Coordinates of C-alpha atoms and ligand atoms in Angstrom, one line a residue:
M1 CA 33.1 12.0 -39.9
S2 CA 32.5 13.6 -36.5
Q3 CA 35.4 15.1 -34.7
D4 CA 38.5 13.1 -34.0
N5 CA 36.7 9.8 -33.4
A6 CA 39.3 7.5 -35.1
D7 CA 42.5 8.9 -33.5
T8 CA 42.5 9.5 -29.8
H9 CA 44.8 11.9 -27.9
S10 CA 46.7 8.9 -26.5
G11 CA 47.7 8.0 -30.0
H12 CA 45.8 4.7 -29.8
K13 CA 43.8 4.0 -32.9
A14 CA 40.1 3.4 -32.0
A15 CA 39.2 -0.2 -32.5
S16 CA 36.3 -1.3 -34.7
L17 CA 32.8 -1.1 -33.2
L18 CA 30.0 -3.1 -34.7
V19 CA 26.3 -2.8 -33.8
V20 CA 23.1 -4.7 -34.7
G21 CA 19.7 -3.4 -33.6
S22 CA 16.5 -1.6 -34.5
V23 CA 16.5 1.3 -36.8
A24 CA 13.0 2.7 -36.4
L25 CA 10.4 5.4 -36.9
D26 CA 9.2 6.4 -33.5
S27 CA 6.1 8.2 -32.3
V28 CA 6.5 9.7 -28.9
E29 CA 4.1 11.5 -26.5
T30 CA 5.2 13.4 -23.5
R31 CA 3.0 15.5 -21.1
T32 CA 3.5 18.7 -23.2
D33 CA 4.5 17.6 -26.7
R34 CA 4.6 14.9 -29.2
R35 CA 6.5 13.8 -32.4
D36 CA 5.3 11.4 -35.0
E37 CA 7.4 9.0 -37.1
V38 CA 10.8 10.5 -36.2
L39 CA 14.1 8.7 -36.4
G40 CA 14.5 6.2 -33.6
G41 CA 15.7 2.7 -32.9
A42 CA 18.2 1.3 -30.5
A43 CA 21.0 0.9 -33.2
S44 CA 20.4 4.5 -34.4
Y45 CA 20.8 6.1 -31.0
F46 CA 23.7 3.8 -30.2
S47 CA 25.6 4.5 -33.4
V48 CA 25.3 8.3 -33.4
A49 CA 26.2 8.5 -29.7
A50 CA 29.2 6.2 -30.1
S51 CA 30.3 8.0 -33.2
F52 CA 31.6 10.9 -31.1
L53 CA 34.2 8.5 -29.6
A54 CA 34.9 5.8 -32.2
P55 CA 33.9 4.9 -35.8
V56 CA 30.8 2.7 -35.9
K57 CA 29.5 0.0 -38.3
L58 CA 25.7 -0.6 -38.3
T59 CA 23.9 -3.7 -39.4
G60 CA 20.1 -3.6 -39.6
V61 CA 17.2 -3.2 -42.0
V62 CA 14.8 -0.5 -43.1
G63 CA 11.9 -0.4 -45.5
T64 CA 11.5 1.7 -48.7
D65 CA 9.6 4.3 -46.6
F66 CA 12.7 5.2 -44.6
P67 CA 13.6 8.8 -45.3
Q68 CA 17.0 9.5 -46.9
A69 CA 17.5 12.4 -44.5
H70 CA 17.9 9.8 -41.7
V71 CA 20.5 8.0 -43.7
D72 CA 22.3 11.3 -44.3
L73 CA 22.3 12.1 -40.6
M74 CA 24.0 8.8 -39.7
Q75 CA 26.5 9.1 -42.5
K76 CA 27.3 12.7 -41.4
H77 CA 28.4 11.1 -38.1
G78 CA 30.7 8.7 -39.9
V79 CA 28.5 5.7 -39.3
D80 CA 29.3 3.0 -41.8
L81 CA 26.0 1.8 -43.2
A82 CA 27.3 -0.9 -45.5
G83 CA 25.3 -3.4 -43.4
L84 CA 22.1 -1.5 -43.4
E85 CA 19.7 -3.2 -45.8
K86 CA 16.8 -1.4 -47.5
V87 CA 14.1 -3.9 -48.5
P88 CA 10.6 -3.6 -49.9
G89 CA 8.1 -3.1 -47.0
R90 CA 7.7 -0.9 -44.0
T91 CA 10.3 0.2 -41.5
F92 CA 10.1 -1.0 -37.8
R93 CA 7.8 1.3 -35.9
W94 CA 7.4 1.9 -32.2
A95 CA 5.1 4.3 -30.3
G96 CA 5.2 5.2 -26.6
R97 CA 3.9 7.6 -24.1
Y98 CA 5.6 9.0 -21.0
S99 CA 4.1 9.9 -17.6
A100 CA 4.3 13.5 -16.6
D101 CA 7.5 12.9 -14.5
F102 CA 9.0 10.7 -17.3
N103 CA 9.5 7.8 -14.9
N104 CA 7.0 5.6 -16.6
R105 CA 6.7 4.7 -20.2
T106 CA 3.7 2.9 -21.9
T107 CA 4.4 1.2 -25.1
L108 CA 1.5 1.9 -27.4
D109 CA 2.6 0.0 -30.5
T110 CA 5.5 -2.2 -31.7
Q111 CA 5.5 -3.2 -35.4
L112 CA 8.5 -5.4 -36.4
N113 CA 7.7 -5.0 -40.1
V114 CA 10.9 -5.6 -42.2
F115 CA 12.7 -6.9 -39.1
Q116 CA 10.4 -10.0 -39.2
D117 CA 12.2 -11.5 -42.2
F118 CA 15.6 -10.0 -41.6
R119 CA 18.7 -12.2 -41.7
P120 CA 21.8 -10.1 -41.1
K121 CA 24.8 -10.8 -43.4
L122 CA 27.9 -8.9 -42.3
P123 CA 30.1 -7.5 -45.0
A124 CA 33.3 -9.6 -45.2
A125 CA 35.4 -6.7 -43.9
W126 CA 33.3 -6.6 -40.7
L127 CA 33.9 -10.2 -39.6
D128 CA 37.0 -9.1 -37.6
S129 CA 35.2 -6.5 -35.5
E130 CA 36.7 -6.3 -32.0
F131 CA 33.9 -4.6 -30.1
V132 CA 30.4 -5.7 -30.7
F133 CA 27.1 -4.3 -29.3
L134 CA 24.0 -6.3 -29.8
A135 CA 21.4 -3.6 -29.3
N136 CA 17.8 -4.3 -28.5
I137 CA 16.2 -6.5 -31.1
D138 CA 15.1 -10.2 -31.4
P139 CA 17.8 -12.3 -29.6
T140 CA 17.9 -14.7 -32.6
L141 CA 19.2 -11.8 -34.7
Q142 CA 21.6 -10.8 -32.0
L143 CA 22.9 -14.5 -32.1
D144 CA 23.0 -14.4 -35.9
V145 CA 25.4 -11.5 -35.8
L146 CA 27.5 -12.8 -33.0
N147 CA 27.9 -16.1 -34.8
Q148 CA 29.4 -14.3 -37.8
V149 CA 32.1 -12.3 -35.9
R150 CA 35.3 -14.3 -35.7
K151 CA 37.0 -13.3 -32.5
P152 CA 35.4 -10.3 -30.8
R153 CA 37.3 -8.8 -27.8
F154 CA 34.3 -7.5 -26.0
V155 CA 30.6 -8.3 -26.6
A156 CA 27.8 -6.4 -24.8
C157 CA 24.1 -6.7 -25.3
D158 CA 20.8 -5.1 -24.4
T159 CA 17.3 -6.5 -24.3
M160 CA 13.8 -5.5 -23.1
N161 CA 10.6 -6.9 -21.6
F162 CA 9.2 -7.6 -25.1
W163 CA 12.0 -10.2 -25.7
I164 CA 12.3 -11.5 -22.1
E165 CA 8.7 -12.5 -22.4
G166 CA 8.7 -13.7 -26.0
K167 CA 12.1 -15.1 -26.7
R168 CA 13.4 -16.3 -23.3
A169 CA 15.2 -19.5 -24.6
D170 CA 17.1 -17.6 -27.3
L171 CA 18.0 -14.9 -24.9
G172 CA 19.4 -17.5 -22.5
R173 CA 21.6 -18.9 -25.3
L174 CA 22.8 -15.4 -26.1
L175 CA 23.6 -14.5 -22.5
E176 CA 26.0 -17.5 -22.2
R177 CA 28.2 -15.8 -24.8
V178 CA 28.3 -12.1 -23.9
D179 CA 30.7 -10.2 -21.7
M180 CA 28.2 -7.7 -20.5
L181 CA 24.4 -7.2 -20.3
L182 CA 22.8 -3.8 -20.0
L183 CA 19.2 -3.6 -19.0
N184 CA 16.9 -1.5 -16.9
D185 CA 15.8 -2.3 -13.3
E186 CA 12.4 -3.6 -14.2
E187 CA 13.9 -5.9 -16.8
A188 CA 16.6 -7.1 -14.4
R189 CA 13.8 -8.1 -11.9
Q190 CA 11.8 -9.7 -14.7
L191 CA 14.8 -11.7 -16.1
S192 CA 16.0 -12.9 -12.7
G193 CA 12.6 -13.2 -10.9
L194 CA 14.2 -11.3 -8.0
G195 CA 13.1 -8.0 -6.6
N196 CA 16.4 -6.9 -5.0
L197 CA 18.8 -5.5 -7.6
P198 CA 22.2 -6.7 -6.3
A199 CA 20.6 -10.2 -6.0
A200 CA 19.1 -9.9 -9.5
A201 CA 22.5 -8.9 -10.9
R202 CA 24.2 -11.8 -9.2
A203 CA 21.6 -14.2 -10.7
I204 CA 22.0 -12.7 -14.1
R205 CA 25.8 -12.9 -13.9
A206 CA 25.3 -16.6 -13.2
M207 CA 23.6 -16.9 -16.6
G208 CA 26.8 -15.9 -18.4
P209 CA 27.7 -12.2 -18.6
K210 CA 30.7 -11.3 -16.4
A211 CA 29.3 -7.8 -16.0
V212 CA 25.8 -6.4 -15.6
V213 CA 24.8 -2.8 -15.9
V214 CA 21.4 -2.0 -14.4
K215 CA 20.0 1.3 -15.8
R216 CA 17.7 3.2 -13.4
G217 CA 16.5 6.2 -15.4
D218 CA 17.2 9.4 -13.6
A219 CA 18.5 7.4 -10.7
G220 CA 21.6 6.5 -12.7
A221 CA 23.2 3.1 -13.4
L222 CA 24.8 0.4 -11.3
L223 CA 27.6 -1.8 -12.6
F224 CA 28.1 -5.2 -11.1
H225 CA 31.4 -6.8 -12.2
E226 CA 34.5 -8.5 -11.0
G227 CA 35.7 -5.2 -9.5
G228 CA 32.6 -5.1 -7.2
V229 CA 29.8 -2.6 -7.5
F230 CA 30.1 0.9 -9.1
A231 CA 27.4 3.6 -9.3
A232 CA 27.2 6.3 -11.9
P233 CA 24.5 9.0 -11.2
A234 CA 22.4 10.4 -14.0
F235 CA 23.6 13.9 -14.7
P236 CA 21.0 16.3 -13.3
I237 CA 19.4 17.9 -16.3
E238 CA 16.9 20.7 -15.9
T239 CA 15.1 20.4 -19.1
V240 CA 14.4 16.7 -20.0
V241 CA 12.5 16.7 -23.3
D242 CA 12.3 13.0 -24.3
P243 CA 14.0 10.1 -22.5
T244 CA 13.6 7.7 -25.5
G245 CA 16.9 6.3 -26.5
A246 CA 18.7 7.2 -23.3
G247 CA 19.6 3.6 -22.7
D248 CA 20.9 3.1 -26.2
S249 CA 22.9 6.4 -26.0
F250 CA 24.3 5.2 -22.7
A251 CA 25.4 2.0 -24.4
G252 CA 26.9 4.1 -27.2
G253 CA 28.9 6.3 -24.9
F254 CA 30.0 3.2 -23.0
M255 CA 31.1 1.0 -26.0
G256 CA 32.4 4.0 -27.8
W257 CA 34.8 4.7 -25.0
L258 CA 36.0 1.0 -24.8
A259 CA 36.6 1.0 -28.6
R260 CA 38.3 4.4 -28.4
T261 CA 40.8 3.3 -25.7
G262 CA 40.9 -0.5 -26.1
V263 CA 41.0 -0.7 -22.3
T264 CA 38.6 -3.3 -20.8
T265 CA 40.0 -3.5 -17.3
P266 CA 37.6 -3.0 -14.4
A267 CA 38.9 0.6 -14.1
G268 CA 38.4 1.2 -17.9
I269 CA 34.9 -0.1 -17.6
R270 CA 34.1 2.3 -14.8
T271 CA 35.2 5.2 -16.9
A272 CA 33.2 3.9 -19.8
L273 CA 30.1 3.9 -17.5
I274 CA 30.6 7.7 -16.9
L275 CA 30.9 8.3 -20.7
G276 CA 27.6 6.3 -21.0
S277 CA 25.9 8.6 -18.5
V278 CA 27.3 11.7 -20.4
L279 CA 25.9 10.6 -23.8
A280 CA 22.6 9.6 -22.2
S281 CA 22.3 13.0 -20.5
F282 CA 22.6 14.8 -23.9
S283 CA 20.2 12.4 -25.6
V284 CA 17.3 13.3 -23.4
E285 CA 17.6 17.1 -24.0
D286 CA 15.6 16.9 -27.3
F287 CA 13.3 14.5 -29.2
S288 CA 14.7 11.8 -31.4
L289 CA 18.4 12.1 -32.1
D290 CA 18.1 15.9 -32.5
R291 CA 20.5 16.8 -29.6
F292 CA 23.3 15.0 -31.4
R293 CA 23.0 17.2 -34.4
T294 CA 24.8 20.1 -32.6
L295 CA 26.8 18.1 -30.1
D296 CA 30.6 18.0 -30.3
L297 CA 33.5 16.4 -28.4
H298 CA 34.2 19.6 -26.6
A299 CA 30.8 19.6 -25.0
I300 CA 31.2 15.9 -24.1
R301 CA 34.6 16.7 -22.4
E302 CA 33.0 19.5 -20.5
R303 CA 30.2 17.4 -19.2
F304 CA 32.6 14.6 -18.3
S305 CA 34.6 17.0 -16.2
A306 CA 31.4 18.3 -14.6
F307 CA 30.6 14.7 -13.8
A308 CA 33.9 14.3 -12.0
D309 CA 33.0 17.3 -9.9
L310 CA 29.5 16.0 -9.2
V311 CA 30.7 12.7 -7.7
H312 CA 34.0 13.8 -6.2
F313 CA 34.4 13.6 -2.4
E314 CA 37.4 13.1 -0.2
K315 CA 37.8 9.8 1.5
I316 CA 38.7 11.3 4.8
R317 CA 38.8 9.4 8.1
I318 CA 35.4 9.8 9.8
Ligands
AMP1 P1 15.3 3.1 -24.9 O1 14.6 4.3 -24.6 O2 16.8 3.3 -24.8 O3 14.8 1.9 -24.1 O4 15.1 2.7 -26.4 C1 14.1 3.2 -27.2 C2 14.2 2.7 -28.7 O5 14.0 1.3 -28.7 C3 13.2 3.4 -29.5 O6 13.8 4.3 -30.4 C4 12.5 2.2 -30.2 O7 12.4 2.4 -31.6 C5 13.3 1.0 -29.9 N1 12.5 -0.2 -29.5 C6 11.3 -0.2 -28.8 N2 10.8 -1.5 -28.7 C7 11.7 -2.3 -29.4 C8 11.8 -3.7 -29.6 N3 10.8 -4.5 -29.1 N4 12.8 -4.2 -30.3 C9 13.8 -3.3 -30.7 N5 13.8 -2.0 -30.5 C10 12.8 -1.5 -29.9

């Protein structure tokens, strides 16, 4: 288990955090480098990022070609894989290419493979999960998982253009039942049909979620919720290697913090947004989940503190 993720300094015992989403083999091209068939997937990034703050339970599916080393990595981080099925067939695959400045990504290939016939069945002990993250995957699977959890305290979900285009009705049914939606700026515009982000967020909140987080890559994230609007910058990183999974790592830091503290007030959600930015900023420093291999809570605390310095200013009378 990684660090002290179950018992926090405040003495509060971290609550249970459940995730469903893709576990993948990714092929990624940047201007200067590439990796083929490395560990990826929204649920993988989410779980390992969140594991630094709270214990995580993952439900998903892989094929018989999924390397044991990837299972070992997630287990080393204390991720409970009792809900990760291994079935005959090929693991989900995704391939993408980044523009030289990393601001644009072209999806080259998406193969659902074993996810096509996946019907998640949560282990009995997981039905009382308090914090639930429905990571990027078919909204019917996200709904399937949500239907099994008895009385979740806080449910957040992610989605992407692939599902907004292909599974709009299911996504609509899901949104009626979640507390928070995280999505990137392009997806917010696509989902709402509105170009202006605050207007798009308002329209999306009218679809169900009380809070909407719009991720804007290296421009940071905007939170629209009952406490108004809150902005978290992206931490300025000199050596971005691979932005894949930044959004999922962001969600991992965010939900990991909520589960760790149990605080879901507007102020708690704002702090969680900063933890999301912290974990995302580490994730982009290497390919795949590699940066997390050497990360520890000490480095997370240091960057959190650097974040506070980055955004601190005095509210003087001007
Ligand atoms: P992010 O960079 O945070 O948007 O997430 C990247 C991860 O999402 C990659 O590791 C992919 O394996 C995964 N992914 C890409 N497309 C899909 C999809 N249609 N459904 C589920 N996961 C996906």
